[in-house]
């Protein structure tokens, strides 16, 4: 079991500038970014034993985190593609 936090900057260090720009200019991205951070923090607290929950709840949080990450990653890639053209 990985006890590593999965913050988006750590997951996508090459896109740090794009993430920052999107957080400051796109309210939808900023809201999803904050939600991703909250879910990641909750997963990390459960995995480190700071909080207890059912396995089903933990799995649902991980699925939610992955879904948010996929959406955020797509938004970052689209932003970077637009910036490159």
Short mmCIF file of C-alpha atoms in Angstrom, two decimals, residues 1-6 43-51 55 58-59 62 65:
data_model
loop_
_atom_site.label_atom_id
_atom_site.label_comp_id
_atom_site.label_asym_id
_atom_site.label_seq_id
_atom_site.Cartn_x
_atom_site.Cartn_y
_atom_site.Cartn_z
CA UNK A 1 0.00 0.00 0.00
CA UNK A 2 1.38 3.37 -0.99
CA UNK A 3 1.30 6.00 1.74
CA UNK A 4 2.48 8.69 -0.64
CA UNK A 5 0.33 11.75 -1.17
CA UNK A 6 -0.75 12.26 -4.76
CA UNK A 43 -7.21 9.03 1.41
CA UNK A 44 -3.79 9.79 2.89
CA UNK A 45 -5.24 10.18 6.41
CA UNK A 46 -7.00 6.82 6.13
CA UNK A 47 -3.94 5.05 4.71
CA UNK A 48 -1.69 6.38 7.48
CA UNK A 49 -4.14 5.28 10.18
CA UNK A 50 -5.08 8.79 11.29
CA UNK A 51 -8.71 7.94 10.46
CA UNK A 55 -12.61 -0.59 2.78
CA UNK A 58 -11.63 4.07 0.95
CA UNK A 59 -12.03 2.46 -2.48
CA UNK A 62 -9.67 6.43 -4.48
CA UNK A 65 -9.57 10.88 -6.74
#
